């Protein structure tokens, strides 16, 4: 390895490492705000564990001495003494991290952080390196057949996507994604971050594809040109889809279209012409778009970053395109070439997807897979990393108010932030609700006053009486007294009904002021009133009624002077009697009192 080649490999390694940054930006921008820290942390942690376990196990399985064309048997845990091997490891370790990060996008917003770490470890230690051995180790069985995947449309991108597909199936969709047959659109947290991430990936991809030559010579210019043209034609394809569908050009489709173009050309960037690269990139976007529509709308598979479509299906297309357009090896027909490419794609899918299903089902069995519903609702930033954002506290406060119904509280307003503005307007809404609540309370009191109180005397009416009895008195533990004004018709005939009304009001006020706190007094109708004595002892009831009779007899009414009343009292005699039965008995006692000369208390 010449020093120039070494320099090129190292520079390419640095560029490929930047892909982690690009993926982090895209994923952070695409998911909802409550999960942005979580996905950024996943991209950081999978870089760490991917490199560690690729160093310990994966690199040896991938590039060690071949065994039956399936796995490598040495170069595990390399010691760094072979300088050229160090350069290859640096470059390939970045590829391993990229494959894992693709999975992160597919399972975003609902996987447990520690469960994802297990995925990163097993993918970079075993699944990805074994497929890589088949295709990139010179003794791998696919490589011997003539399979070409120059920089990893299948080995890196599709492998990551198929494992991600297994994850999305086992995990299930995010809460609320599919409801009543509709697919809900979750707005990205930051569209600018998506665009910035695409720029970063675009730039880093030159190292991804160009560095895969492992040398610096004039062929690199063709690789870089093919990469560039395929990517931009992927963007053109996205624009064309929006134009034909008469939709506005959304950030996601343009961004994902460019990435699909990059994925598509990765397998054949060293073997295709510039015109073929443009075609591959253009078609990659259509494959990405329609496969994503099929997965989401028909199969109800929730892939937040369309990772399966971008890296899986576009990667398949790019790999098959090599068989369609590139020059076959000597002695190989075009059909043979396409068949070998298809075999490589199919074997990578079967191996990755089945092991991916087993891995995610194993995590599910250990309860390491999906976060709890309440954590998913509040967001993984808090539940997985204890990283609290102001808007989370605001939402929790709003939920607290909704649960308790206590609208007297106020939401904290963080100044000069979007969430602070939301909190401010929510507080204005709360203030309006408090005012309306006060008005409704007053209105309800007025309605209750009209419904349960006699408009003339201001004491309870019949409805109010029964409401009060049901709420405050024990069954059959009271006496009933009916009160009637003696010769009230004579008062009306002599002084007029207006004076009669005044007598009723003054009498009601007088009796109300003399009864006990736990007794109930109401107007029954006309000149009759009813008194519920909270005691079932007739002797006590008779004594109380006698006191009331004397108070009325001693009182001087403003318009007519002296007024007397007659009272009939009764109680419950047995458990079979009802209110109406006792009332009839009290009414009989009242008539007995009147027949005995009025101004008396009789009991039944």
Coordinates of C-alpha atoms in Angstrom, one line a residue:
X1 CA 0.0 0.0 0.0
X2 CA 1.5 3.3 -1.1
X3 CA 1.4 6.3 1.2
X4 CA -1.0 8.0 -1.3
X5 CA -3.3 5.0 -1.1
X6 CA -3.1 5.0 2.6
X7 CA -3.9 8.7 2.8
X8 CA -6.9 8.2 0.5
X9 CA -8.2 5.3 2.6
X10 CA -7.8 7.3 5.8
X11 CA -9.5 10.4 4.3
X12 CA -12.3 8.2 3.1
X13 CA -12.7 6.7 6.6
X14 CA -13.1 10.2 8.0
X15 CA -15.7 11.0 5.4
X16 CA -17.6 7.7 6.1
X17 CA -17.5 8.5 9.8
X18 CA -19.3 11.8 9.0
X19 CA -22.2 9.7 7.7
X20 CA -23.0 9.0 11.3
X21 CA -23.4 12.8 11.8
X22 CA -25.5 13.0 8.6
X23 CA -27.8 10.2 9.7
X24 CA -28.1 11.7 13.2
X25 CA -29.2 15.0 11.7
X26 CA -31.8 13.4 9.4
X27 CA -33.2 11.1 12.1
X28 CA -33.3 13.9 14.7
X29 CA -35.1 16.2 12.2
X30 CA -37.6 13.5 11.1
X31 CA -38.8 12.2 14.4
X32 CA -41.1 14.2 16.8
X33 CA -39.5 16.6 19.2
X34 CA -40.1 14.4 22.2
X35 CA -37.8 11.7 20.8
X36 CA -35.0 13.9 19.2
X37 CA -32.5 13.3 22.0
X38 CA -33.2 9.6 22.0
X39 CA -32.4 9.1 18.3
X40 CA -29.3 11.2 18.5
X41 CA -28.1 9.1 21.5
X42 CA -28.8 5.9 19.5
X43 CA -26.7 7.1 16.7
X44 CA -23.9 7.9 19.1
X45 CA -24.2 4.6 21.1
X46 CA -24.3 2.4 18.0
X47 CA -21.1 4.0 16.8
X48 CA -19.5 3.1 20.1
X49 CA -20.7 -0.5 20.3
X50 CA -20.4 -1.2 16.5
X51 CA -16.7 -0.3 16.5
X52 CA -16.0 -2.3 19.7
X53 CA -17.7 -5.5 18.5
X54 CA -16.6 -5.2 14.9
X55 CA -13.1 -5.0 16.3
X56 CA -13.6 -8.0 18.7
X57 CA -15.5 -10.3 16.3
X58 CA -17.0 -8.8 13.2
X59 CA -13.8 -7.8 11.3
X60 CA -12.4 -11.4 11.7
X61 CA -15.7 -13.0 10.5
X62 CA -15.7 -10.7 7.5
X63 CA -12.1 -10.5 6.4
X64 CA -10.4 -13.4 8.1
X65 CA -9.1 -16.5 6.5
X66 CA -12.1 -18.1 4.7
X67 CA -13.9 -21.3 5.9
X68 CA -16.2 -22.9 3.3
X69 CA -16.9 -19.5 1.7
X70 CA -19.1 -18.6 4.7
X71 CA -17.1 -17.0 7.5
X72 CA -13.6 -15.8 8.4
X73 CA -11.6 -17.6 11.0
X74 CA -8.9 -15.1 12.2
X75 CA -8.1 -11.4 12.5
X76 CA -10.3 -11.2 15.6
X77 CA -9.3 -8.6 18.2
X78 CA -6.4 -7.3 16.0
X79 CA -3.5 -5.6 18.0
X80 CA -2.8 -2.7 15.6
X81 CA 0.7 -3.8 14.7
X82 CA -0.2 -4.3 11.0
X83 CA -0.3 -0.6 9.8
X84 CA -2.0 -1.5 6.5
X85 CA -4.6 -3.7 8.2
X86 CA -5.2 -0.8 10.6
X87 CA -6.3 1.4 7.6
X88 CA -8.6 -1.3 6.3
X89 CA -10.2 -1.8 9.7
X90 CA -10.8 2.0 10.2
X91 CA -12.5 2.1 6.8
X92 CA -14.6 -1.0 7.3
X93 CA -15.6 -0.2 10.9
X94 CA -17.3 2.9 9.6
X95 CA -19.3 0.8 7.2
X96 CA -20.4 -1.5 10.0
X97 CA -21.6 1.5 12.0
X98 CA -23.5 2.7 9.0
X99 CA -25.4 -0.6 8.6
X100 CA -26.5 -0.4 12.2
X101 CA -27.6 3.2 12.0
X102 CA -30.0 2.3 9.2
X103 CA -31.8 0.0 11.7
X104 CA -32.1 2.9 14.1
X105 CA -34.3 4.9 11.7
X106 CA -36.7 2.0 11.1
X107 CA -37.4 1.3 14.8
X108 CA -37.3 4.9 16.0
X109 CA -39.6 6.4 18.6
X110 CA -40.6 3.1 20.4
X111 CA -37.6 0.9 21.0
X112 CA -35.9 0.7 24.4
X113 CA -32.4 2.2 24.4
X114 CA -30.7 -0.9 26.0
X115 CA -32.6 -3.2 23.6
X116 CA -31.2 -1.2 20.7
X117 CA -27.7 -1.6 22.1
X118 CA -28.1 -5.4 21.9
X119 CA -29.2 -5.0 18.3
X120 CA -26.1 -2.9 17.5
X121 CA -23.8 -5.5 19.1
X122 CA -25.3 -8.6 17.4
X123 CA -25.6 -6.9 14.0
X124 CA -22.0 -5.7 13.8
X125 CA -20.6 -8.8 15.5
X126 CA -22.3 -11.4 13.4
X127 CA -25.1 -10.6 10.9
X128 CA -23.5 -7.9 8.9
X129 CA -19.9 -9.4 8.9
X130 CA -21.1 -12.8 7.6
X131 CA -23.0 -11.3 4.7
X132 CA -20.0 -9.1 4.1
X133 CA -17.7 -12.1 4.0
X134 CA -19.9 -13.8 1.4
X135 CA -19.6 -10.8 -1.0
X136 CA -16.4 -8.9 -0.1
X137 CA -14.0 -11.6 1.0
X138 CA -12.3 -12.9 -2.1
X139 CA -13.1 -16.5 -1.0
X140 CA -16.7 -15.8 -0.1
X141 CA -19.2 -17.9 -2.0
X142 CA -21.0 -15.0 -3.6
X143 CA -17.7 -13.3 -4.5
X144 CA -16.6 -16.6 -6.2
X145 CA -19.8 -16.7 -8.2
X146 CA -19.0 -13.2 -9.6
X147 CA -21.4 -11.2 -7.4
X148 CA -20.6 -7.4 -7.5
X149 CA -21.6 -5.0 -4.8
X150 CA -18.8 -2.5 -5.0
X151 CA -19.5 -0.3 -2.0
X152 CA -22.5 -2.0 -0.3
X153 CA -25.9 -1.4 -1.8
X154 CA -26.8 -4.8 -0.5
X155 CA -24.0 -5.7 2.0
X156 CA -24.4 -2.4 4.0
X157 CA -27.7 -0.8 3.1
X158 CA -30.1 -3.7 2.4
X159 CA -28.8 -5.8 5.2
X160 CA -29.4 -2.9 7.6
X161 CA -32.8 -2.3 6.0
X162 CA -34.0 -5.9 6.2
X163 CA -33.0 -6.1 9.9
X164 CA -34.9 -2.9 10.4
X165 CA -37.9 -4.3 8.6
X166 CA -37.9 -7.3 11.0
X167 CA -37.8 -4.8 13.9
X168 CA -40.7 -2.7 12.6
X169 CA -42.8 -5.9 12.3
X170 CA -42.1 -7.2 15.8
X171 CA -42.3 -3.8 17.4
X172 CA -45.5 -2.8 15.7
X173 CA -46.4 0.8 14.7
X174 CA -46.1 3.9 16.8
X175 CA -49.2 4.7 18.9
X176 CA -51.8 6.4 16.8
X177 CA -50.0 5.8 13.4
X178 CA -52.8 3.7 12.0
X179 CA -56.3 4.6 13.2
X180 CA -59.7 3.9 11.7
X181 CA -58.1 2.8 8.5
X182 CA -56.2 6.0 8.1
X183 CA -52.4 6.7 8.2
X184 CA -51.6 9.5 10.5
X185 CA -48.8 11.9 9.4
X186 CA -46.4 12.7 12.3
X187 CA -44.8 16.1 11.6
X188 CA -41.0 16.1 11.7
X189 CA -39.4 18.1 14.5
X190 CA -37.1 20.1 12.3
X191 CA -37.1 20.1 8.5
X192 CA -33.9 22.1 8.3
X193 CA -32.0 19.3 10.1
X194 CA -33.2 16.9 7.5
X195 CA -31.8 19.1 4.7
X196 CA -28.5 19.6 6.5
X197 CA -28.2 15.9 7.2
X198 CA -28.7 15.2 3.4
X199 CA -25.9 17.6 2.6
X200 CA -23.7 15.9 5.1
X201 CA -24.5 12.4 3.8
X202 CA -24.1 13.6 0.2
X203 CA -20.6 14.9 1.0
X204 CA -19.6 11.8 3.1
X205 CA -20.8 9.4 0.4
X206 CA -17.9 10.4 -1.8
X207 CA -15.7 8.7 0.8
X208 CA -18.1 5.8 1.1
X209 CA -18.0 5.0 -2.7
X210 CA -14.6 6.5 -3.6
X211 CA -12.8 5.0 -0.7
X212 CA -14.1 1.5 -1.6
X213 CA -11.5 1.3 -4.4
X214 CA -8.9 1.2 -1.6
X215 CA -6.5 3.1 -3.9
X216 CA -6.2 6.6 -5.4
X217 CA -6.0 6.5 -9.2
X218 CA -7.9 8.0 -12.1
X219 CA -10.8 5.5 -11.7
X220 CA -11.8 7.4 -8.6
X221 CA -13.0 10.3 -10.8
X222 CA -15.5 7.9 -12.5
X223 CA -16.7 6.6 -9.1
X224 CA -17.2 10.1 -7.7
X225 CA -19.0 11.3 -10.9
X226 CA -21.3 8.4 -10.9
X227 CA -22.1 9.0 -7.3
X228 CA -22.8 12.7 -7.9
X229 CA -25.0 12.2 -10.9
X230 CA -27.0 9.3 -9.4
X231 CA -27.7 11.4 -6.3
X232 CA -28.9 14.5 -8.2
X233 CA -31.0 12.4 -10.5
X234 CA -32.6 10.9 -7.4
X235 CA -33.5 14.4 -6.5
X236 CA -34.9 15.0 -10.0
X237 CA -37.0 11.9 -9.6
X238 CA -38.5 13.2 -6.4
X239 CA -39.3 16.5 -8.0
X240 CA -40.9 14.7 -10.9
X241 CA -43.1 12.6 -8.6
X242 CA -44.3 15.7 -6.9
X243 CA -45.0 17.4 -10.2
X244 CA -47.0 14.5 -11.6
X245 CA -49.0 14.0 -8.4
X246 CA -49.7 17.7 -8.3
X247 CA -48.4 17.9 -4.7
X248 CA -46.0 20.5 -3.4
X249 CA -42.4 19.3 -3.2
X250 CA -42.1 18.2 0.4
X251 CA -38.8 18.2 2.3
X252 CA -38.9 14.4 3.0
X253 CA -39.4 13.2 -0.5
X254 CA -36.7 15.3 -2.0
X255 CA -34.3 14.5 0.8
X256 CA -35.1 10.8 0.7
X257 CA -35.0 10.8 -3.1
X258 CA -31.4 12.0 -3.1
X259 CA -30.4 9.4 -0.5
X260 CA -32.1 6.7 -2.6
X261 CA -30.1 7.8 -5.6
X262 CA -26.9 7.4 -3.5
X263 CA -27.9 4.0 -2.2
X264 CA -28.8 2.8 -5.7
X265 CA -25.5 3.7 -7.3
X266 CA -23.4 2.3 -4.4
X267 CA -23.3 -1.2 -5.8
X268 CA -22.3 -0.2 -9.3
X269 CA -20.4 3.1 -9.0
X270 CA -17.2 1.4 -10.3
X271 CA -18.9 -0.5 -13.1
X272 CA -21.6 1.7 -14.7
X273 CA -21.3 4.6 -17.2
X274 CA -22.4 8.1 -16.2
X275 CA -25.6 7.8 -18.3
X276 CA -26.5 4.5 -16.6
X277 CA -25.8 6.1 -13.2
X278 CA -28.2 8.9 -14.0
X279 CA -30.9 6.3 -14.8
X280 CA -30.2 4.2 -11.7
X281 CA -30.5 7.3 -9.5
X282 CA -33.7 8.5 -11.2
X283 CA -35.4 5.1 -10.9
X284 CA -34.2 4.6 -7.3
X285 CA -36.5 7.4 -6.1
X286 CA -39.5 5.8 -7.7
X287 CA -38.7 2.5 -6.2
X288 CA -38.2 4.1 -2.8
X289 CA -41.4 6.1 -3.0
X290 CA -43.8 3.4 -4.2
X291 CA -42.3 0.7 -2.0
X292 CA -42.7 3.1 1.0
X293 CA -46.4 3.7 0.0
X294 CA -47.0 0.0 -0.2
X295 CA -45.4 -0.8 3.1
X296 CA -47.2 2.0 4.9
X297 CA -50.7 2.0 3.3
X298 CA -51.1 -1.7 2.4
X299 CA -49.0 -3.6 4.9
X300 CA -49.4 -1.0 7.8
X301 CA -45.7 -1.2 8.5
X302 CA -44.5 1.9 10.4
X303 CA -41.0 2.9 9.3
X304 CA -40.5 6.5 10.6
X305 CA -37.6 7.3 8.3
X306 CA -38.6 5.1 5.3
X307 CA -35.3 3.3 5.9
X308 CA -36.6 0.0 4.5
X309 CA -37.6 1.6 1.2
X310 CA -34.5 3.9 0.9
X311 CA -31.8 1.4 1.9
X312 CA -33.6 -1.9 1.3
X313 CA -35.5 -1.6 -2.0
X314 CA -33.3 1.0 -3.6
X315 CA -30.3 -1.1 -2.6
X316 CA -31.9 -4.1 -4.3
X317 CA -32.5 -2.1 -7.4
X318 CA -29.0 -0.8 -7.5
X319 CA -27.5 -4.3 -7.1
X320 CA -29.7 -5.8 -9.8
X321 CA -28.9 -2.8 -12.1
X322 CA -25.2 -3.9 -12.0
X323 CA -26.3 -7.2 -13.6
X324 CA -28.4 -5.3 -16.1
X325 CA -25.9 -2.6 -17.2
X326 CA -22.4 -3.6 -16.3
X327 CA -20.1 -5.7 -18.4
X328 CA -20.4 -9.4 -17.4
X329 CA -17.2 -11.3 -16.5
X330 CA -15.6 -13.3 -19.2
X331 CA -17.6 -16.5 -19.9
X332 CA -20.7 -15.2 -18.2
X333 CA -23.9 -14.4 -20.0
X334 CA -26.1 -11.4 -19.2
X335 CA -28.7 -13.7 -17.8
X336 CA -26.2 -15.4 -15.6
X337 CA -24.9 -12.1 -14.3
X338 CA -28.5 -10.9 -13.4
X339 CA -29.2 -14.2 -11.8
X340 CA -26.1 -14.0 -9.6
X341 CA -26.9 -10.5 -8.6
X342 CA -30.4 -11.5 -7.7
X343 CA -29.1 -14.5 -5.8
X344 CA -26.9 -12.2 -3.8
X345 CA -29.8 -9.9 -3.0
X346 CA -32.1 -12.8 -2.1
X347 CA -29.6 -14.6 0.1
X348 CA -28.8 -11.3 2.0
X349 CA -32.5 -10.7 2.5
X350 CA -33.3 -14.2 3.8
X351 CA -30.3 -14.3 6.1
X352 CA -30.7 -10.8 7.5
X353 CA -34.4 -10.8 7.8
X354 CA -34.7 -14.2 9.5
X355 CA -31.9 -13.5 12.0
X356 CA -33.4 -10.0 12.5
X357 CA -36.8 -11.5 13.4
X358 CA -35.2 -14.0 15.8
X359 CA -33.2 -11.1 17.4
X360 CA -36.2 -8.9 17.9
X361 CA -38.4 -11.7 19.1
X362 CA -35.7 -12.6 21.6
X363 CA -35.6 -9.0 22.9
X364 CA -39.4 -9.0 23.1
X365 CA -39.3 -12.2 25.2
X366 CA -36.8 -10.5 27.5
X367 CA -39.0 -7.4 27.7
X368 CA -36.1 -5.4 26.2
X369 CA -37.9 -4.3 23.1
X370 CA -40.7 -1.7 23.3
X371 CA -41.1 1.1 25.8
X372 CA -44.3 1.3 27.8
X373 CA -47.2 3.2 26.4
X374 CA -47.0 6.1 28.8
X375 CA -43.3 6.5 28.0
X376 CA -44.0 6.5 24.3
X377 CA -46.7 9.2 24.8
X378 CA -44.4 11.5 26.9
X379 CA -41.4 10.8 24.7
X380 CA -38.2 8.8 24.9
X381 CA -36.1 11.8 25.7
X382 CA -37.4 11.7 29.2
X383 CA -38.2 8.0 29.8
X384 CA -34.9 6.7 28.4
X385 CA -32.4 9.6 29.2
X386 CA -34.1 11.7 31.8
X387 CA -33.6 14.7 29.4
X388 CA -36.5 17.0 30.1
X389 CA -37.5 19.6 27.6
X390 CA -39.6 22.6 28.5
X391 CA -42.5 21.5 26.3
X392 CA -42.6 18.1 28.0
X393 CA -43.3 19.8 31.3
X394 CA -45.9 22.0 29.7
X395 CA -47.6 18.9 28.2
X396 CA -47.5 17.1 31.6
X397 CA -49.1 20.2 33.2
X398 CA -51.8 20.3 30.6
X399 CA -52.5 16.5 31.1
X400 CA -52.6 17.1 34.9
X401 CA -55.2 19.8 34.5
X402 CA -57.2 17.6 32.1
X403 CA -57.2 14.6 34.6
X404 CA -58.0 16.6 37.7
X405 CA -60.3 19.2 36.1
X406 CA -58.6 21.8 38.3
X407 CA -58.5 24.9 36.0
X408 CA -57.3 27.1 38.8
X409 CA -53.7 26.2 38.1
X410 CA -51.5 28.1 35.6
X411 CA -49.0 26.6 33.1
X412 CA -45.4 27.8 33.4
X413 CA -44.6 30.2 30.6
X414 CA -41.0 30.1 29.4
X415 CA -40.2 33.4 27.8
X416 CA -39.0 33.8 24.2
X417 CA -39.7 30.2 23.2
X418 CA -42.3 28.5 21.1
X419 CA -43.5 26.4 24.0
X420 CA -43.7 29.6 26.1
X421 CA -46.0 31.1 23.6
X422 CA -48.2 28.0 23.6
X423 CA -48.3 28.1 27.4
X424 CA -49.2 31.7 27.3
X425 CA -52.2 31.2 25.0
X426 CA -53.2 28.1 27.0
X427 CA -53.2 30.2 30.2
X428 CA -55.4 32.7 28.4
X429 CA -57.7 29.9 27.5
X430 CA -57.7 28.7 31.1
X431 CA -58.6 32.2 32.3
X432 CA -61.5 32.3 29.9
X433 CA -62.6 28.9 31.1
X434 CA -62.4 30.2 34.7
X435 CA -64.6 33.1 33.8
X436 CA -67.1 30.9 32.0
X437 CA -67.0 28.5 34.9
X438 CA -67.9 31.3 37.3
X439 CA -70.7 32.4 35.1
X440 CA -72.0 28.8 34.8
X441 CA -71.8 28.3 38.5
X442 CA -73.8 31.4 39.1
X443 CA -76.3 30.4 36.4
X444 CA -76.6 26.9 37.9
X445 CA -77.3 28.4 41.3
X446 CA -80.0 30.6 39.8
X447 CA -81.4 27.7 38.0
X448 CA -81.3 25.6 41.2
X449 CA -83.0 28.4 43.1
X450 CA -85.8 28.5 40.5
X451 CA -86.0 24.7 40.4
X452 CA -85.9 23.9 44.1
X453 CA -87.2 27.1 45.9
X454 CA -90.6 28.7 46.0
X455 CA -90.5 32.1 44.3
X456 CA -92.8 33.8 46.7
X457 CA -91.7 32.6 50.1
X458 CA -88.0 31.7 49.2
X459 CA -88.3 28.4 51.1
X460 CA -88.0 25.0 49.4
X461 CA -90.7 23.8 47.0
X462 CA -91.8 20.2 46.6
X463 CA -88.9 19.4 44.3
X464 CA -86.4 21.0 46.6
X465 CA -88.0 19.1 49.6
X466 CA -87.5 15.7 48.0
X467 CA -84.0 16.5 46.8
X468 CA -83.1 17.5 50.4
X469 CA -84.7 14.4 51.9
X470 CA -82.9 12.1 49.6
X471 CA -79.5 13.7 50.2
X472 CA -79.6 14.4 54.0
X473 CA -82.0 12.1 55.8
X474 CA -81.8 8.4 56.6
X475 CA -84.7 6.3 55.3
X476 CA -87.8 6.4 57.7
X477 CA -85.9 8.1 60.4
X478 CA -88.0 11.3 60.5
X479 CA -91.5 12.7 61.2
X480 CA -93.7 14.7 58.8
X481 CA -95.7 17.7 59.9
X482 CA -98.2 19.5 57.7
X483 CA -98.8 23.2 58.6
X484 CA -101.9 25.1 57.4
X485 CA -102.8 28.8 58.1
X486 CA -106.2 29.0 59.8
X487 CA -108.9 30.9 57.9
X488 CA -106.5 32.0 55.1
X489 CA -109.3 32.3 52.6
X490 CA -110.9 35.0 54.9
X491 CA -107.6 36.9 54.9
X492 CA -107.5 36.9 51.1
X493 CA -111.2 37.9 50.9
X494 CA -110.8 40.6 53.4
X495 CA -107.4 42.2 52.6
X496 CA -106.8 40.9 49.1
X497 CA -104.3 38.4 47.6
X498 CA -101.4 40.8 47.9
X499 CA -101.8 40.9 51.6
X500 CA -102.3 37.1 51.6
X501 CA -98.9 36.8 49.9
X502 CA -97.3 39.0 52.5
X503 CA -98.7 36.8 55.2
X504 CA -97.3 33.7 53.5
X505 CA -93.8 35.3 53.2
X506 CA -93.8 36.5 56.8
X507 CA -94.9 33.1 58.1
X508 CA -92.3 31.2 56.1
X509 CA -89.6 33.5 57.4
X510 CA -90.8 33.1 61.0
X511 CA -90.9 29.3 60.9
X512 CA -87.6 29.0 59.0
X513 CA -85.9 31.0 61.8
X514 CA -87.4 28.8 64.5
X515 CA -86.7 25.3 63.3
X516 CA -83.6 23.2 64.0
X517 CA -80.6 23.2 61.7
X518 CA -81.1 19.6 60.6
X519 CA -84.9 19.9 60.0
X520 CA -86.4 20.7 56.6
X521 CA -89.1 23.3 55.9
X522 CA -90.9 23.7 52.6
X523 CA -94.0 25.2 51.0
X524 CA -96.3 22.3 49.9
X525 CA -98.8 24.5 48.0
X526 CA -101.3 27.3 48.6
X527 CA -101.3 28.1 52.4
X528 CA -99.9 24.7 53.3
X529 CA -96.3 24.1 54.4
X530 CA -94.5 20.9 55.4
X531 CA -91.9 20.4 58.1
X532 CA -89.6 17.3 58.1
X533 CA -88.4 16.7 61.6
X534 CA -85.1 14.8 61.7
X535 CA -86.3 12.4 64.4
X536 CA -88.7 9.5 64.3
X537 CA -90.0 10.1 67.9
X538 CA -93.5 11.5 67.8
X539 CA -93.3 13.0 71.3
X540 CA -90.3 15.1 70.3
X541 CA -91.9 16.0 67.0
X542 CA -95.2 17.1 68.8
X543 CA -93.2 19.2 71.2
X544 CA -91.3 21.0 68.4
X545 CA -94.5 21.7 66.5
X546 CA -96.2 23.0 69.6
X547 CA -93.3 25.5 70.1
X548 CA -93.7 26.7 66.5
X549 CA -97.5 27.0 66.9
X550 CA -97.0 29.3 70.0
X551 CA -94.3 31.4 68.2
X552 CA -96.8 32.0 65.3
X553 CA -99.6 32.8 67.7
X554 CA -97.5 35.3 69.6
X555 CA -96.3 37.0 66.5
X556 CA -97.9 40.2 65.1
X557 CA -98.1 40.2 61.3
X558 CA -97.5 43.5 59.5
X559 CA -100.8 43.7 57.6
X560 CA -103.3 41.5 59.5
X561 CA -102.1 41.4 63.1
X562 CA -102.6 38.0 64.6
X563 CA -102.6 34.7 62.6
X564 CA -102.8 31.1 63.9
X565 CA -101.8 27.8 62.3
X566 CA -102.9 24.2 62.7
X567 CA -100.4 21.3 62.5
X568 CA -100.8 17.6 61.8
X569 CA -97.9 15.2 62.7
X570 CA -97.1 11.6 61.9
X571 CA -94.2 9.2 61.6
X572 CA -93.3 5.8 60.0
X573 CA -95.1 3.0 61.8
X574 CA -93.4 0.1 60.0
X575 CA -90.8 -0.6 57.3
X576 CA -93.5 -1.0 54.7
X577 CA -94.7 2.5 54.8
X578 CA -93.6 5.1 52.4
X579 CA -93.5 8.9 52.4
X580 CA -97.0 9.2 50.9
X581 CA -98.4 7.0 53.6
X582 CA -97.0 9.1 56.4
X583 CA -98.0 12.3 54.6
X584 CA -101.6 11.1 54.4
X585 CA -101.6 10.3 58.1
X586 CA -100.2 13.8 58.9
X587 CA -102.9 15.3 56.7
X588 CA -105.6 13.4 58.7
X589 CA -104.1 14.7 61.9
X590 CA -104.2 18.2 60.4
X591 CA -107.9 17.9 59.7
X592 CA -108.5 16.6 63.3
X593 CA -106.7 19.7 64.6
X594 CA -109.0 21.9 62.5
X595 CA -112.1 20.0 63.5
X596 CA -111.1 20.5 67.2
X597 CA -111.2 24.3 66.8
X598 CA -107.9 25.2 64.9
X599 CA -104.7 26.6 66.4
X600 CA -103.8 23.1 67.6
X601 CA -101.2 20.3 67.1
X602 CA -102.5 16.8 66.5
X603 CA -100.6 13.6 66.0
X604 CA -101.5 10.4 64.2

